[in-house]
Amino acid sequence: RVGWFDALARKRYGDQHTFDSLLLNPLIGDVNRWTWLHERYHCDGTPQQNRTSHYFEYPAVTAMMLHFVRYGIQLGFSSVMVSPFGPAKFAYHVGN
């Protein structure tokens, strides 16, 4: 939850460097290495081994950060908004 709100704040204030280096890239690396992550991280960014293992929240938050913050894809009931944070040009594929 803290990481999610931090990511939203980084986008709002244009701090892409911190978003990439301290939030998104480390989480992507951890999800790619371990898939399931521990429930909490220490302040230095290492997983707390004494917390719940195989927790879903960080993989879910990582996906949300990619979808909503990095690529800025926001789907409403009657609207679609795309406001990427970082890439000037990208292709986003869903399904086949």
PDB file of N, CA, C and O in Angstrom, residues 24-61:
ATOM      1  N   LEU A  24       9.737   0.597  -8.955  1.00  0.00           N
ATOM      2  CA  LEU A  24       9.331  -0.366  -9.983  1.00  0.00           C
ATOM      3  C   LEU A  24      10.406  -1.401 -10.318  1.00  0.00           C
ATOM      4  O   LEU A  24      10.139  -2.604 -10.286  1.00  0.00           O
ATOM      5  N   ASN A  25      11.610  -0.963 -10.632  1.00  0.00           N
ATOM      6  CA  ASN A  25      12.648  -1.913 -11.056  1.00  0.00           C
ATOM      7  C   ASN A  25      12.980  -2.960  -9.996  1.00  0.00           C
ATOM      8  O   ASN A  25      13.094  -4.153 -10.325  1.00  0.00           O
ATOM      9  N   PRO A  26      13.138  -2.580  -8.714  1.00  0.00           N
ATOM     10  CA  PRO A  26      13.380  -3.620  -7.703  1.00  0.00           C
ATOM     11  C   PRO A  26      12.221  -4.611  -7.569  1.00  0.00           C
ATOM     12  O   PRO A  26      12.450  -5.815  -7.407  1.00  0.00           O
ATOM     13  N   LEU A  27      10.989  -4.127  -7.664  1.00  0.00           N
ATOM     14  CA  LEU A  27       9.844  -5.047  -7.565  1.00  0.00           C
ATOM     15  C   LEU A  27       9.768  -5.981  -8.768  1.00  0.00           C
ATOM     16  O   LEU A  27       9.490  -7.176  -8.609  1.00  0.00           O
ATOM     17  N   ILE A  28      10.001  -5.449  -9.953  1.00  0.00           N
ATOM     18  CA  ILE A  28      10.006  -6.308 -11.147  1.00  0.00           C
ATOM     19  C   ILE A  28      11.085  -7.386 -10.997  1.00  0.00           C
ATOM     20  O   ILE A  28      10.850  -8.552 -11.287  1.00  0.00           O
ATOM     21  N   GLY A  29      12.266  -6.994 -10.524  1.00  0.00           N
ATOM     22  CA  GLY A  29      13.340  -7.960 -10.312  1.00  0.00           C
ATOM     23  C   GLY A  29      12.952  -9.042  -9.322  1.00  0.00           C
ATOM     24  O   GLY A  29      13.196 -10.229  -9.550  1.00  0.00           O
ATOM     25  N   ASP A  30      12.314  -8.641  -8.217  1.00  0.00           N
ATOM     26  CA  ASP A  30      11.902  -9.624  -7.207  1.00  0.00           C
ATOM     27  C   ASP A  30      10.812 -10.542  -7.726  1.00  0.00           C
ATOM     28  O   ASP A  30      10.849 -11.753  -7.499  1.00  0.00           O
ATOM     29  N   VAL A  31       9.843 -10.003  -8.432  1.00  0.00           N
ATOM     30  CA  VAL A  31       8.772 -10.844  -8.994  1.00  0.00           C
ATOM     31  C   VAL A  31       9.354 -11.824 -10.011  1.00  0.00           C
ATOM     32  O   VAL A  31       8.984 -13.003 -10.040  1.00  0.00           O
ATOM     33  N   ASN A  32      10.269 -11.363 -10.847  1.00  0.00           N
ATOM     34  CA  ASN A  32      10.886 -12.256 -11.834  1.00  0.00           C
ATOM     35  C   ASN A  32      11.746 -13.334 -11.182  1.00  0.00           C
ATOM     36  O   ASN A  32      11.808 -14.458 -11.672  1.00  0.00           O
ATOM     37  N   ARG A  33      12.397 -13.007 -10.069  1.00  0.00           N
ATOM     38  CA  ARG A  33      13.245 -13.976  -9.367  1.00  0.00           C
ATOM     39  C   ARG A  33      12.436 -14.983  -8.565  1.00  0.00           C
ATOM     40  O   ARG A  33      12.735 -16.167  -8.552  1.00  0.00           O
ATOM     41  N   TRP A  34      11.422 -14.495  -7.834  1.00  0.00           N
ATOM     42  CA  TRP A  34      10.753 -15.355  -6.856  1.00  0.00           C
ATOM     43  C   TRP A  34       9.258 -15.539  -7.083  1.00  0.00           C
ATOM     44  O   TRP A  34       8.638 -16.382  -6.432  1.00  0.00           O
ATOM     45  N   THR A  35       8.625 -14.774  -7.932  1.00  0.00           N
ATOM     46  CA  THR A  35       7.177 -14.777  -8.190  1.00  0.00           C
ATOM     47  C   THR A  35       6.382 -14.392  -6.952  1.00  0.00           C
ATOM     48  O   THR A  35       5.721 -13.376  -6.933  1.00  0.00           O
ATOM     49  N   TRP A  36       6.405 -15.227  -5.913  1.00  0.00           N
ATOM     50  CA  TRP A  36       5.705 -14.903  -4.662  1.00  0.00           C
ATOM     51  C   TRP A  36       6.672 -14.228  -3.722  1.00  0.00           C
ATOM     52  O   TRP A  36       7.798 -14.678  -3.544  1.00  0.00           O
ATOM     53  N   LEU A  37       6.229 -13.155  -3.098  1.00  0.00           N
ATOM     54  CA  LEU A  37       7.117 -12.373  -2.245  1.00  0.00           C
ATOM     55  C   LEU A  37       6.628 -12.385  -0.807  1.00  0.00           C
ATOM     56  O   LEU A  37       5.485 -12.732  -0.531  1.00  0.00           O
ATOM     57  N   HIS A  38       7.504 -12.006   0.103  1.00  0.00           N
ATOM     58  CA  HIS A  38       7.117 -11.896   1.509  1.00  0.00           C
ATOM     59  C   HIS A  38       6.188 -10.699   1.693  1.00  0.00           C
ATOM     60  O   HIS A  38       6.137  -9.785   0.881  1.00  0.00           O
ATOM     61  N   GLU A  39       5.485 -10.717   2.798  1.00  0.00           N
ATOM     62  CA  GLU A  39       4.464  -9.696   3.061  1.00  0.00           C
ATOM     63  C   GLU A  39       5.032  -8.291   3.231  1.00  0.00           C
ATOM     64  O   GLU A  39       4.379  -7.314   2.894  1.00  0.00           O
ATOM     65  N   ARG A  40       6.213  -8.174   3.752  1.00  0.00           N
ATOM     66  CA  ARG A  40       6.797  -6.864   4.042  1.00  0.00           C
ATOM     67  C   ARG A  40       8.254  -6.798   3.587  1.00  0.00           C
ATOM     68  O   ARG A  40       8.935  -7.803   3.465  1.00  0.00           O
ATOM     69  N   TYR A  41       8.706  -5.556   3.373  1.00  0.00           N
ATOM     70  CA  TYR A  41      10.108  -5.268   3.084  1.00  0.00           C
ATOM     71  C   TYR A  41      10.678  -4.438   4.239  1.00  0.00           C
ATOM     72  O   TYR A  41       9.965  -3.651   4.859  1.00  0.00           O
ATOM     73  N   HIS A  42      11.981  -4.598   4.486  1.00  0.00           N
ATOM     74  CA  HIS A  42      12.682  -3.719   5.420  1.00  0.00           C
ATOM     75  C   HIS A  42      12.870  -2.364   4.746  1.00  0.00           C
ATOM     76  O   HIS A  42      12.723  -2.232   3.531  1.00  0.00           O
ATOM     77  N   CYS A  43      13.245  -1.373   5.521  1.00  0.00           N
ATOM     78  CA  CYS A  43      13.483  -0.033   4.976  1.00  0.00           C
ATOM     79  C   CYS A  43      14.597  -0.016   3.928  1.00  0.00           C
ATOM     80  O   CYS A  43      14.609   0.844   3.051  1.00  0.00           O
ATOM     81  N   ASP A  44      15.522  -0.976   4.008  1.00  0.00           N
ATOM     82  CA  ASP A  44      16.609  -1.033   3.025  1.00  0.00           C
ATOM     83  C   ASP A  44      16.221  -1.777   1.748  1.00  0.00           C
ATOM     84  O   ASP A  44      17.041  -1.958   0.859  1.00  0.00           O
ATOM     85  N   GLY A  45      14.960  -2.216   1.650  1.00  0.00           N
ATOM     86  CA  GLY A  45      14.475  -2.870   0.439  1.00  0.00           C
ATOM     87  C   GLY A  45      14.611  -4.375   0.414  1.00  0.00           C
ATOM     88  O   GLY A  45      14.262  -5.011  -0.580  1.00  0.00           O
ATOM     89  N   THR A  46      15.108  -4.984   1.480  1.00  0.00           N
ATOM     90  CA  THR A  46      15.215  -6.443   1.523  1.00  0.00           C
ATOM     91  C   THR A  46      13.935  -7.036   2.129  1.00  0.00           C
ATOM     92  O   THR A  46      13.314  -6.423   2.997  1.00  0.00           O
ATOM     93  N   PRO A  47      13.529  -8.225   1.664  1.00  0.00           N
ATOM     94  CA  PRO A  47      12.312  -8.845   2.197  1.00  0.00           C
ATOM     95  C   PRO A  47      12.473  -9.234   3.664  1.00  0.00           C
ATOM     96  O   PRO A  47      13.537  -9.664   4.085  1.00  0.00           O
ATOM     97  N   GLN A  48      11.409  -9.070   4.436  1.00  0.00           N
ATOM     98  CA  GLN A  48      11.399  -9.522   5.829  1.00  0.00           C
ATOM     99  C   GLN A  48      11.074 -11.015   5.832  1.00  0.00           C
ATOM    100  O   GLN A  48       9.940 -11.407   5.577  1.00  0.00           O
ATOM    101  N   GLN A  49      12.077 -11.825   6.115  1.00  0.00           N
ATOM    102  CA  GLN A  49      11.929 -13.280   6.053  1.00  0.00           C
ATOM    103  C   GLN A  49      10.993 -13.826   7.122  1.00  0.00           C
ATOM    104  O   GLN A  49      10.457 -14.916   6.976  1.00  0.00           O
ATOM    105  N   ASN A  50      10.760 -13.078   8.191  1.00  0.00           N
ATOM    106  CA  ASN A  50       9.910 -13.569   9.273  1.00  0.00           C
ATOM    107  C   ASN A  50       8.431 -13.220   9.062  1.00  0.00           C
ATOM    108  O   ASN A  50       7.614 -13.447   9.938  1.00  0.00           O
ATOM    109  N   ARG A  51       8.084 -12.691   7.908  1.00  0.00           N
ATOM    110  CA  ARG A  51       6.694 -12.343   7.600  1.00  0.00           C
ATOM    111  C   ARG A  51       6.109 -13.399   6.664  1.00  0.00           C
ATOM    112  O   ARG A  51       6.800 -14.288   6.178  1.00  0.00           O
ATOM    113  N   THR A  52       4.829 -13.284   6.404  1.00  0.00           N
ATOM    114  CA  THR A  52       4.131 -14.240   5.550  1.00  0.00           C
ATOM    115  C   THR A  52       4.863 -14.413   4.221  1.00  0.00           C
ATOM    116  O   THR A  52       5.163 -13.446   3.539  1.00  0.00           O
ATOM    117  N   SER A  53       5.142 -15.646   3.853  1.00  0.00           N
ATOM    118  CA  SER A  53       5.742 -15.912   2.540  1.00  0.00           C
ATOM    119  C   SER A  53       4.620 -16.181   1.533  1.00  0.00           C
ATOM    120  O   SER A  53       3.473 -16.391   1.918  1.00  0.00           O
ATOM    121  N   HIS A  54       4.938 -16.165   0.289  1.00  0.00           N
ATOM    122  CA  HIS A  54       3.974 -16.431  -0.780  1.00  0.00           C
ATOM    123  C   HIS A  54       2.773 -15.477  -0.703  1.00  0.00           C
ATOM    124  O   HIS A  54       1.625 -15.876  -0.803  1.00  0.00           O
ATOM    125  N   TYR A  55       3.073 -14.217  -0.518  1.00  0.00           N
ATOM    126  CA  TYR A  55       2.045 -13.194  -0.372  1.00  0.00           C
ATOM    127  C   TYR A  55       1.768 -12.579  -1.738  1.00  0.00           C
ATOM    128  O   TYR A  55       2.667 -12.359  -2.535  1.00  0.00           O
ATOM    129  N   PHE A  56       0.539 -12.267  -2.024  1.00  0.00           N
ATOM    130  CA  PHE A  56       0.137 -11.810  -3.355  1.00  0.00           C
ATOM    131  C   PHE A  56       0.287 -10.302  -3.565  1.00  0.00           C
ATOM    132  O   PHE A  56       0.292  -9.831  -4.696  1.00  0.00           O
ATOM    133  N   GLU A  57       0.385  -9.526  -2.513  1.00  0.00           N
ATOM    134  CA  GLU A  57       0.242  -8.075  -2.655  1.00  0.00           C
ATOM    135  C   GLU A  57       1.320  -7.441  -3.527  1.00  0.00           C
ATOM    136  O   GLU A  57       1.005  -6.633  -4.401  1.00  0.00           O
ATOM    137  N   TYR A  58       2.583  -7.759  -3.317  1.00  0.00           N
ATOM    138  CA  TYR A  58       3.623  -7.099  -4.103  1.00  0.00           C
ATOM    139  C   TYR A  58       3.580  -7.470  -5.584  1.00  0.00           C
ATOM    140  O   TYR A  58       3.745  -6.592  -6.429  1.00  0.00           O
ATOM    141  N   PRO A  59       3.343  -8.733  -5.952  1.00  0.00           N
ATOM    142  CA  PRO A  59       3.165  -9.003  -7.383  1.00  0.00           C
ATOM    143  C   PRO A  59       1.981  -8.236  -7.972  1.00  0.00           C
ATOM    144  O   PRO A  59       2.069  -7.719  -9.089  1.00  0.00           O
ATOM    145  N   ALA A  60       0.892  -8.109  -7.214  1.00  0.00           N
ATOM    146  CA  ALA A  60      -0.274  -7.372  -7.698  1.00  0.00           C
ATOM    147  C   ALA A  60       0.039  -5.879  -7.824  1.00  0.00           C
ATOM    148  O   ALA A  60      -0.330  -5.238  -8.816  1.00  0.00           O
ATOM    149  N   VAL A  61       0.725  -5.316  -6.838  1.00  0.00           N
ATOM    150  CA  VAL A  61       1.079  -3.895  -6.877  1.00  0.00           C
ATOM    151  C   VAL A  61       2.043  -3.622  -8.030  1.00  0.00           C
ATOM    152  O   VAL A  61       1.947  -2.594  -8.700  1.00  0.00           O
TER     153      VAL A  61
END
